[in-house]
Amino acid sequence: MATKKTVIAFDLYGTLLSTESIAHELAKVYGGDKAQPLAMLWRRYQLEYTWRINSMGEYKSFSEITRNALYHATAEHGLTLSEKDADALMKSYDSLRVFPEIPSALKILEENSDSVEAYIFSNGTDEMIGNSIKTSPDLGPHAGRFKSLVTVHGLKCFKPDKRTYHHLVEQVGKQGNPSEVWVVSANPFDIVGSRSAGLKSAFIDRAGKGWIDRLDENRRPLIVAPGVDEAIKSILKY
């Protein structure tokens, strides 16, 4: 009888891939002193736009939202953005760097391939995350570690809408058993959202501040880890 595998779904942007690594490309356009603040603001508005449009009951693709957030971030800094530079910066999402512990995490997944079924679970469109993974210099060569990419584009909504987590559960073949699916994310909204839908979750706390989100004390992560590699180890022991 085959051993039941542990299903783990990994958030992509901000968990495996560092959106702040895009600062290198921003520096080419706006200089090094503005690059990091711009990268952080771009990410802030990218997420804020998804939450706002969810609340409005409307939808734009994650690619469109990401581009619009870039224009917002540059305008807030009093900068101009040409279409050519916008195209180049959007293209840079295809070559984001991973966080330092991700190679170790990928090795753990490889060593435990008989007992772990790994997925990517993202707000991005199929094309966007497919490109981000395939052309990432760090993640691309290890894309085979993941059984499939689960995106929310077809649902026309974003995390933390419950429909996205129900969709994940269905896509990994765990209908009716959400507690058999783990979500690993560095985004607190993703953790609370997955817990509200009945899934297990592990929060990646790279800042070392612990779980400080206070939206819902009853929907805390079951695991808090300093990196994805440690989260996987803890899940396997859970």
PDB file of C-alpha atoms in Angstrom:
ATOM      1  CA  MET A   1       0.000   0.000   0.000  1.00  0.00           C
ATOM      2  CA  ALA A   2       1.402   3.388  -1.022  1.00  0.00           C
ATOM      3  CA  THR A   3       2.312   5.799   1.768  1.00  0.00           C
ATOM      4  CA  LYS A   4       0.146   8.925   1.823  1.00  0.00           C
ATOM      5  CA  LYS A   5       2.259  11.922   0.906  1.00  0.00           C
ATOM      6  CA  THR A   6       2.349  15.230   2.746  1.00  0.00           C
ATOM      7  CA  VAL A   7       0.943  17.910   0.454  1.00  0.00           C
ATOM      8  CA  ILE A   8       2.753  21.248   0.698  1.00  0.00           C
ATOM      9  CA  ALA A   9       1.824  24.297  -1.404  1.00  0.00           C
ATOM     10  CA  PHE A  10       4.427  27.064  -1.532  1.00  0.00           C
ATOM     11  CA  ASP A  11       3.594  30.685  -2.200  1.00  0.00           C
ATOM     12  CA  LEU A  12       5.909  32.047  -4.899  1.00  0.00           C
ATOM     13  CA  TYR A  13       6.416  35.822  -4.724  1.00  0.00           C
ATOM     14  CA  GLY A  14       7.846  36.875  -1.374  1.00  0.00           C
ATOM     15  CA  THR A  15       8.235  33.281  -0.150  1.00  0.00           C
ATOM     16  CA  LEU A  16      10.404  31.452  -2.691  1.00  0.00           C
ATOM     17  CA  LEU A  17      11.287  34.379  -4.954  1.00  0.00           C
ATOM     18  CA  SER A  18      12.386  37.724  -3.531  1.00  0.00           C
ATOM     19  CA  THR A  19      10.490  40.630  -5.050  1.00  0.00           C
ATOM     20  CA  GLU A  20      13.068  42.932  -3.460  1.00  0.00           C
ATOM     21  CA  SER A  21      15.730  41.417  -5.721  1.00  0.00           C
ATOM     22  CA  ILE A  22      14.129  43.466  -8.485  1.00  0.00           C
ATOM     23  CA  ALA A  23      15.915  46.481  -6.981  1.00  0.00           C
ATOM     24  CA  HIS A  24      18.912  45.684  -9.188  1.00  0.00           C
ATOM     25  CA  GLU A  25      16.841  46.356 -12.299  1.00  0.00           C
ATOM     26  CA  LEU A  26      15.224  49.446 -10.787  1.00  0.00           C
ATOM     27  CA  ALA A  27      18.704  50.803 -10.046  1.00  0.00           C
ATOM     28  CA  LYS A  28      19.512  50.729 -13.769  1.00  0.00           C
ATOM     29  CA  VAL A  29      16.658  53.160 -14.391  1.00  0.00           C
ATOM     30  CA  TYR A  30      16.518  55.309 -11.254  1.00  0.00           C
ATOM     31  CA  GLY A  31      19.861  54.861  -9.487  1.00  0.00           C
ATOM     32  CA  GLY A  32      20.865  52.807  -6.497  1.00  0.00           C
ATOM     33  CA  ASP A  33      19.577  55.167  -3.815  1.00  0.00           C
ATOM     34  CA  LYS A  34      15.985  54.949  -5.052  1.00  0.00           C
ATOM     35  CA  ALA A  35      15.949  51.289  -6.048  1.00  0.00           C
ATOM     36  CA  GLN A  36      15.229  49.575  -2.728  1.00  0.00           C
ATOM     37  CA  PRO A  37      12.486  51.969  -1.562  1.00  0.00           C
ATOM     38  CA  LEU A  38      10.874  51.671  -4.998  1.00  0.00           C
ATOM     39  CA  ALA A  39      11.013  47.875  -4.917  1.00  0.00           C
ATOM     40  CA  MET A  40       9.304  47.819  -1.523  1.00  0.00           C
ATOM     41  CA  LEU A  41       6.635  50.327  -2.561  1.00  0.00           C
ATOM     42  CA  TRP A  42       5.974  48.464  -5.809  1.00  0.00           C
ATOM     43  CA  ARG A  43       5.362  45.270  -3.831  1.00  0.00           C
ATOM     44  CA  ARG A  44       3.161  47.113  -1.330  1.00  0.00           C
ATOM     45  CA  TYR A  45       0.859  48.462  -4.032  1.00  0.00           C
ATOM     46  CA  GLN A  46       0.885  45.181  -5.929  1.00  0.00           C
ATOM     47  CA  LEU A  47      -0.625  43.456  -2.884  1.00  0.00           C
ATOM     48  CA  GLU A  48      -2.869  46.363  -1.924  1.00  0.00           C
ATOM     49  CA  TYR A  49      -4.394  46.413  -5.392  1.00  0.00           C
ATOM     50  CA  THR A  50      -5.294  42.707  -5.158  1.00  0.00           C
ATOM     51  CA  TRP A  51      -7.063  43.262  -1.826  1.00  0.00           C
ATOM     52  CA  ARG A  52      -8.891  46.348  -3.061  1.00  0.00           C
ATOM     53  CA  ILE A  53     -10.120  44.736  -6.252  1.00  0.00           C
ATOM     54  CA  ASN A  54     -11.188  41.633  -4.291  1.00  0.00           C
ATOM     55  CA  SER A  55     -13.296  43.867  -2.042  1.00  0.00           C
ATOM     56  CA  MET A  56     -14.816  45.550  -5.079  1.00  0.00           C
ATOM     57  CA  GLY A  57     -15.833  42.198  -6.560  1.00  0.00           C
ATOM     58  CA  GLU A  58     -13.912  42.980  -9.742  1.00  0.00           C
ATOM     59  CA  TYR A  59     -10.819  41.504 -11.391  1.00  0.00           C
ATOM     60  CA  LYS A  60      -7.707  42.425 -13.309  1.00  0.00           C
ATOM     61  CA  SER A  61      -4.928  39.932 -14.005  1.00  0.00           C
ATOM     62  CA  PHE A  62      -1.970  39.867 -11.634  1.00  0.00           C
ATOM     63  CA  SER A  63       0.264  40.987 -14.499  1.00  0.00           C
ATOM     64  CA  GLU A  64      -1.892  44.068 -15.083  1.00  0.00           C
ATOM     65  CA  ILE A  65      -2.060  44.809 -11.379  1.00  0.00           C
ATOM     66  CA  THR A  66       1.714  44.459 -11.066  1.00  0.00           C
ATOM     67  CA  ARG A  67       2.290  46.893 -13.922  1.00  0.00           C
ATOM     68  CA  ASN A  68      -0.192  49.428 -12.549  1.00  0.00           C
ATOM     69  CA  ALA A  69       1.402  49.168  -9.096  1.00  0.00           C
ATOM     70  CA  LEU A  70       4.768  49.997 -10.669  1.00  0.00           C
ATOM     71  CA  TYR A  71       3.350  53.207 -12.138  1.00  0.00           C
ATOM     72  CA  HIS A  72       1.849  54.085  -8.749  1.00  0.00           C
ATOM     73  CA  ALA A  73       5.153  53.514  -6.927  1.00  0.00           C
ATOM     74  CA  THR A  74       7.204  55.609  -9.341  1.00  0.00           C
ATOM     75  CA  ALA A  75       4.626  58.424  -9.328  1.00  0.00           C
ATOM     76  CA  GLU A  76       4.657  58.506  -5.528  1.00  0.00           C
ATOM     77  CA  HIS A  77       8.412  59.083  -5.694  1.00  0.00           C
ATOM     78  CA  GLY A  78       7.894  61.878  -8.235  1.00  0.00           C
ATOM     79  CA  LEU A  79       9.479  59.854 -11.021  1.00  0.00           C
ATOM     80  CA  THR A  80       8.440  59.281 -14.614  1.00  0.00           C
ATOM     81  CA  LEU A  81       8.188  55.839 -16.195  1.00  0.00           C
ATOM     82  CA  SER A  82       8.381  55.238 -19.932  1.00  0.00           C
ATOM     83  CA  GLU A  83       6.591  52.337 -21.596  1.00  0.00           C
ATOM     84  CA  LYS A  84       9.979  50.923 -22.580  1.00  0.00           C
ATOM     85  CA  ASP A  85      11.254  50.964 -18.996  1.00  0.00           C
ATOM     86  CA  ALA A  86       7.958  49.553 -17.711  1.00  0.00           C
ATOM     87  CA  ASP A  87       8.261  46.664 -20.179  1.00  0.00           C
ATOM     88  CA  ALA A  88      11.839  45.994 -19.091  1.00  0.00           C
ATOM     89  CA  LEU A  89      10.974  46.071 -15.390  1.00  0.00           C
ATOM     90  CA  MET A  90       8.017  43.747 -15.889  1.00  0.00           C
ATOM     91  CA  LYS A  91      10.338  41.424 -17.783  1.00  0.00           C
ATOM     92  CA  SER A  92      12.612  41.391 -14.739  1.00  0.00           C
ATOM     93  CA  TYR A  93       9.934  39.400 -12.898  1.00  0.00           C
ATOM     94  CA  ASP A  94      11.174  36.528 -15.064  1.00  0.00           C
ATOM     95  CA  SER A  95      14.546  36.555 -13.323  1.00  0.00           C
ATOM     96  CA  LEU A  96      13.870  37.163  -9.635  1.00  0.00           C
ATOM     97  CA  ARG A  97      16.378  35.680  -7.215  1.00  0.00           C
ATOM     98  CA  VAL A  98      15.404  33.169  -4.572  1.00  0.00           C
ATOM     99  CA  PHE A  99      15.869  33.768  -0.853  1.00  0.00           C
ATOM    100  CA  PRO A 100      19.155  32.402   0.554  1.00  0.00           C
ATOM    101  CA  GLU A 101      17.693  29.261   2.155  1.00  0.00           C
ATOM    102  CA  ILE A 102      15.744  28.094  -0.905  1.00  0.00           C
ATOM    103  CA  PRO A 103      18.518  25.867  -2.341  1.00  0.00           C
ATOM    104  CA  SER A 104      18.547  24.020   0.985  1.00  0.00           C
ATOM    105  CA  ALA A 105      14.740  23.772   0.886  1.00  0.00           C
ATOM    106  CA  LEU A 106      14.836  22.323  -2.627  1.00  0.00           C
ATOM    107  CA  LYS A 107      17.379  19.743  -1.494  1.00  0.00           C
ATOM    108  CA  ILE A 108      15.094  18.696   1.372  1.00  0.00           C
ATOM    109  CA  LEU A 109      12.209  18.303  -1.081  1.00  0.00           C
ATOM    110  CA  GLU A 110      14.408  16.148  -3.306  1.00  0.00           C
ATOM    111  CA  GLU A 111      15.509  13.980  -0.394  1.00  0.00           C
ATOM    112  CA  ASN A 112      11.885  13.504   0.682  1.00  0.00           C
ATOM    113  CA  SER A 113      10.270  13.125  -2.726  1.00  0.00           C
ATOM    114  CA  ASP A 114       8.726   9.799  -1.666  1.00  0.00           C
ATOM    115  CA  SER A 115       6.836  11.448   1.181  1.00  0.00           C
ATOM    116  CA  VAL A 116       6.196  15.031  -0.005  1.00  0.00           C
ATOM    117  CA  GLU A 117       4.028  16.271  -2.859  1.00  0.00           C
ATOM    118  CA  ALA A 118       5.018  19.892  -3.522  1.00  0.00           C
ATOM    119  CA  TYR A 119       3.108  22.571  -5.435  1.00  0.00           C
ATOM    120  CA  ILE A 120       3.457  26.258  -6.275  1.00  0.00           C
ATOM    121  CA  PHE A 121       0.358  28.254  -5.288  1.00  0.00           C
ATOM    122  CA  SER A 122       0.276  31.829  -6.574  1.00  0.00           C
ATOM    123  CA  ASN A 123      -1.840  34.861  -7.426  1.00  0.00           C
ATOM    124  CA  GLY A 124       0.041  35.127 -10.710  1.00  0.00           C
ATOM    125  CA  THR A 125      -1.260  34.061 -14.102  1.00  0.00           C
ATOM    126  CA  ASP A 126      -0.062  30.757 -15.558  1.00  0.00           C
ATOM    127  CA  GLU A 127       2.186  32.616 -17.974  1.00  0.00           C
ATOM    128  CA  MET A 128       3.630  34.955 -15.361  1.00  0.00           C
ATOM    129  CA  ILE A 129       4.565  32.333 -12.796  1.00  0.00           C
ATOM    130  CA  GLY A 130       5.611  29.858 -15.460  1.00  0.00           C
ATOM    131  CA  ASN A 131       8.094  32.398 -16.798  1.00  0.00           C
ATOM    132  CA  SER A 132       9.219  33.390 -13.294  1.00  0.00           C
ATOM    133  CA  ILE A 133      10.037  29.789 -12.458  1.00  0.00           C
ATOM    134  CA  LYS A 134      11.467  28.601 -15.770  1.00  0.00           C
ATOM    135  CA  THR A 135      13.788  31.575 -16.253  1.00  0.00           C
ATOM    136  CA  SER A 136      14.747  32.114 -12.619  1.00  0.00           C
ATOM    137  CA  PRO A 137      18.483  31.305 -12.464  1.00  0.00           C
ATOM    138  CA  ASP A 138      18.003  29.667  -9.064  1.00  0.00           C
ATOM    139  CA  LEU A 139      14.570  28.053  -9.256  1.00  0.00           C
ATOM    140  CA  GLY A 140      14.325  27.134 -12.922  1.00  0.00           C
ATOM    141  CA  PRO A 141      16.711  24.160 -12.833  1.00  0.00           C
ATOM    142  CA  HIS A 142      14.655  22.677  -9.984  1.00  0.00           C
ATOM    143  CA  ALA A 143      11.158  23.242 -11.381  1.00  0.00           C
ATOM    144  CA  GLY A 144      10.689  19.476 -11.473  1.00  0.00           C
ATOM    145  CA  ARG A 145      10.563  19.410  -7.674  1.00  0.00           C
ATOM    146  CA  PHE A 146       6.994  20.706  -7.925  1.00  0.00           C
ATOM    147  CA  LYS A 147       4.159  18.510  -9.170  1.00  0.00           C
ATOM    148  CA  SER A 148       2.302  21.462 -10.695  1.00  0.00           C
ATOM    149  CA  LEU A 149       1.578  25.183 -10.541  1.00  0.00           C
ATOM    150  CA  VAL A 150      -1.761  26.166  -9.030  1.00  0.00           C
ATOM    151  CA  THR A 151      -2.917  29.645 -10.014  1.00  0.00           C
ATOM    152  CA  VAL A 152      -6.053  31.640  -9.217  1.00  0.00           C
ATOM    153  CA  HIS A 153      -6.425  33.381 -12.576  1.00  0.00           C
ATOM    154  CA  GLY A 154      -9.373  31.241 -13.671  1.00  0.00           C
ATOM    155  CA  LEU A 155     -11.271  32.150 -10.508  1.00  0.00           C
ATOM    156  CA  LYS A 156     -11.030  35.893 -11.171  1.00  0.00           C
ATOM    157  CA  CYS A 157     -10.104  36.622  -7.550  1.00  0.00           C
ATOM    158  CA  PHE A 158      -6.997  36.694  -5.361  1.00  0.00           C
ATOM    159  CA  LYS A 159      -5.792  35.382  -2.036  1.00  0.00           C
ATOM    160  CA  PRO A 160      -7.041  35.533   0.694  1.00  0.00           C
ATOM    161  CA  ASP A 161     -10.490  34.960  -0.854  1.00  0.00           C
ATOM    162  CA  LYS A 162     -11.628  31.537   0.404  1.00  0.00           C
ATOM    163  CA  ARG A 163     -12.338  30.422  -3.141  1.00  0.00           C
ATOM    164  CA  THR A 164      -8.610  30.414  -3.876  1.00  0.00           C
ATOM    165  CA  TYR A 165      -7.896  27.936  -1.074  1.00  0.00           C
ATOM    166  CA  HIS A 166     -10.867  25.741  -1.995  1.00  0.00           C
ATOM    167  CA  HIS A 167      -9.435  25.724  -5.528  1.00  0.00           C
ATOM    168  CA  LEU A 168      -6.028  24.662  -4.213  1.00  0.00           C
ATOM    169  CA  VAL A 169      -7.556  21.818  -2.217  1.00  0.00           C
ATOM    170  CA  GLU A 170      -9.394  20.597  -5.319  1.00  0.00           C
ATOM    171  CA  GLN A 171      -6.343  20.883  -7.555  1.00  0.00           C
ATOM    172  CA  VAL A 172      -4.205  18.733  -5.243  1.00  0.00           C
ATOM    173  CA  GLY A 173      -6.913  16.089  -4.970  1.00  0.00           C
ATOM    174  CA  LYS A 174      -7.919  16.707  -1.368  1.00  0.00           C
ATOM    175  CA  GLN A 175     -11.565  17.692  -1.821  1.00  0.00           C
ATOM    176  CA  GLY A 176     -13.328  17.562   1.522  1.00  0.00           C
ATOM    177  CA  ASN A 177     -10.023  17.275   3.385  1.00  0.00           C
ATOM    178  CA  PRO A 178      -8.484  20.766   3.516  1.00  0.00           C
ATOM    179  CA  SER A 179      -6.618  19.951   6.735  1.00  0.00           C
ATOM    180  CA  GLU A 180      -4.438  17.568   4.705  1.00  0.00           C
ATOM    181  CA  VAL A 181      -2.948  20.489   2.770  1.00  0.00           C
ATOM    182  CA  TRP A 182      -0.168  22.764   4.043  1.00  0.00           C
ATOM    183  CA  VAL A 183       0.384  26.319   2.797  1.00  0.00           C
ATOM    184  CA  VAL A 184       3.872  27.753   3.288  1.00  0.00           C
ATOM    185  CA  SER A 185       3.978  31.532   2.959  1.00  0.00           C
ATOM    186  CA  ALA A 186       5.812  34.627   4.171  1.00  0.00           C
ATOM    187  CA  ASN A 187       2.635  36.669   3.721  1.00  0.00           C
ATOM    188  CA  PRO A 188       0.461  36.948   6.862  1.00  0.00           C
ATOM    189  CA  PHE A 189      -2.721  37.475   4.804  1.00  0.00           C
ATOM    190  CA  ASP A 190      -2.026  34.146   3.073  1.00  0.00           C
ATOM    191  CA  ILE A 191      -1.561  32.381   6.396  1.00  0.00           C
ATOM    192  CA  VAL A 192      -4.803  33.708   7.897  1.00  0.00           C
ATOM    193  CA  GLY A 193      -6.651  33.078   4.640  1.00  0.00           C
ATOM    194  CA  SER A 194      -5.536  29.466   4.403  1.00  0.00           C
ATOM    195  CA  ARG A 195      -6.377  28.815   8.052  1.00  0.00           C
ATOM    196  CA  SER A 196      -9.844  30.321   7.593  1.00  0.00           C
ATOM    197  CA  ALA A 197     -10.429  27.791   4.812  1.00  0.00           C
ATOM    198  CA  GLY A 198      -9.377  24.866   7.017  1.00  0.00           C
ATOM    199  CA  LEU A 199      -5.861  24.297   5.694  1.00  0.00           C
ATOM    200  CA  LYS A 200      -2.696  23.975   7.763  1.00  0.00           C
ATOM    201  CA  SER A 201      -0.095  26.703   7.410  1.00  0.00           C
ATOM    202  CA  ALA A 202       3.542  27.515   8.112  1.00  0.00           C
ATOM    203  CA  PHE A 203       4.632  31.142   8.320  1.00  0.00           C
ATOM    204  CA  ILE A 204       8.085  32.161   7.092  1.00  0.00           C
ATOM    205  CA  ASP A 205       9.365  34.708   9.601  1.00  0.00           C
ATOM    206  CA  ARG A 206      12.576  36.018   8.041  1.00  0.00           C
ATOM    207  CA  ALA A 207      12.387  39.212  10.110  1.00  0.00           C
ATOM    208  CA  GLY A 208      12.532  37.206  13.339  1.00  0.00           C
ATOM    209  CA  LYS A 209       9.610  39.032  14.952  1.00  0.00           C
ATOM    210  CA  GLY A 210       7.391  36.007  15.456  1.00  0.00           C
ATOM    211  CA  TRP A 211       3.707  35.937  14.554  1.00  0.00           C
ATOM    212  CA  ILE A 212       2.499  39.477  15.192  1.00  0.00           C
ATOM    213  CA  ASP A 213      -0.564  39.630  12.927  1.00  0.00           C
ATOM    214  CA  ARG A 214      -3.650  40.368  15.019  1.00  0.00           C
ATOM    215  CA  LEU A 215      -6.535  40.069  12.567  1.00  0.00           C
ATOM    216  CA  ASP A 216      -7.689  36.765  14.061  1.00  0.00           C
ATOM    217  CA  GLU A 217      -6.051  35.120  17.066  1.00  0.00           C
ATOM    218  CA  ASN A 218      -7.800  31.838  16.272  1.00  0.00           C
ATOM    219  CA  ARG A 219      -6.181  31.558  12.854  1.00  0.00           C
ATOM    220  CA  ARG A 220      -2.516  31.548  13.693  1.00  0.00           C
ATOM    221  CA  PRO A 221      -0.001  29.463  11.753  1.00  0.00           C
ATOM    222  CA  LEU A 222       0.718  26.014  13.152  1.00  0.00           C
ATOM    223  CA  ILE A 223       4.411  26.524  12.425  1.00  0.00           C
ATOM    224  CA  VAL A 224       6.565  29.661  12.490  1.00  0.00           C
ATOM    225  CA  ALA A 225       9.996  29.145  10.910  1.00  0.00           C
ATOM    226  CA  PRO A 226      12.898  31.440   9.975  1.00  0.00           C
ATOM    227  CA  GLY A 227      13.083  30.009   6.469  1.00  0.00           C
ATOM    228  CA  VAL A 228      11.394  27.680   4.012  1.00  0.00           C
ATOM    229  CA  ASP A 229      13.898  24.898   4.664  1.00  0.00           C
ATOM    230  CA  GLU A 230      13.144  24.893   8.393  1.00  0.00           C
ATOM    231  CA  ALA A 231       9.409  25.044   7.684  1.00  0.00           C
ATOM    232  CA  ILE A 232       9.606  21.877   5.583  1.00  0.00           C
ATOM    233  CA  LYS A 233      11.545  20.082   8.325  1.00  0.00           C
ATOM    234  CA  SER A 234       8.928  21.082  10.900  1.00  0.00           C
ATOM    235  CA  ILE A 235       6.056  19.998   8.656  1.00  0.00           C
ATOM    236  CA  LEU A 236       7.634  16.582   8.179  1.00  0.00           C
ATOM    237  CA  LYS A 237       7.850  16.200  11.967  1.00  0.00           C
ATOM    238  CA  TYR A 238       4.348  17.538  12.637  1.00  0.00           C
TER     239      TYR A 238
END
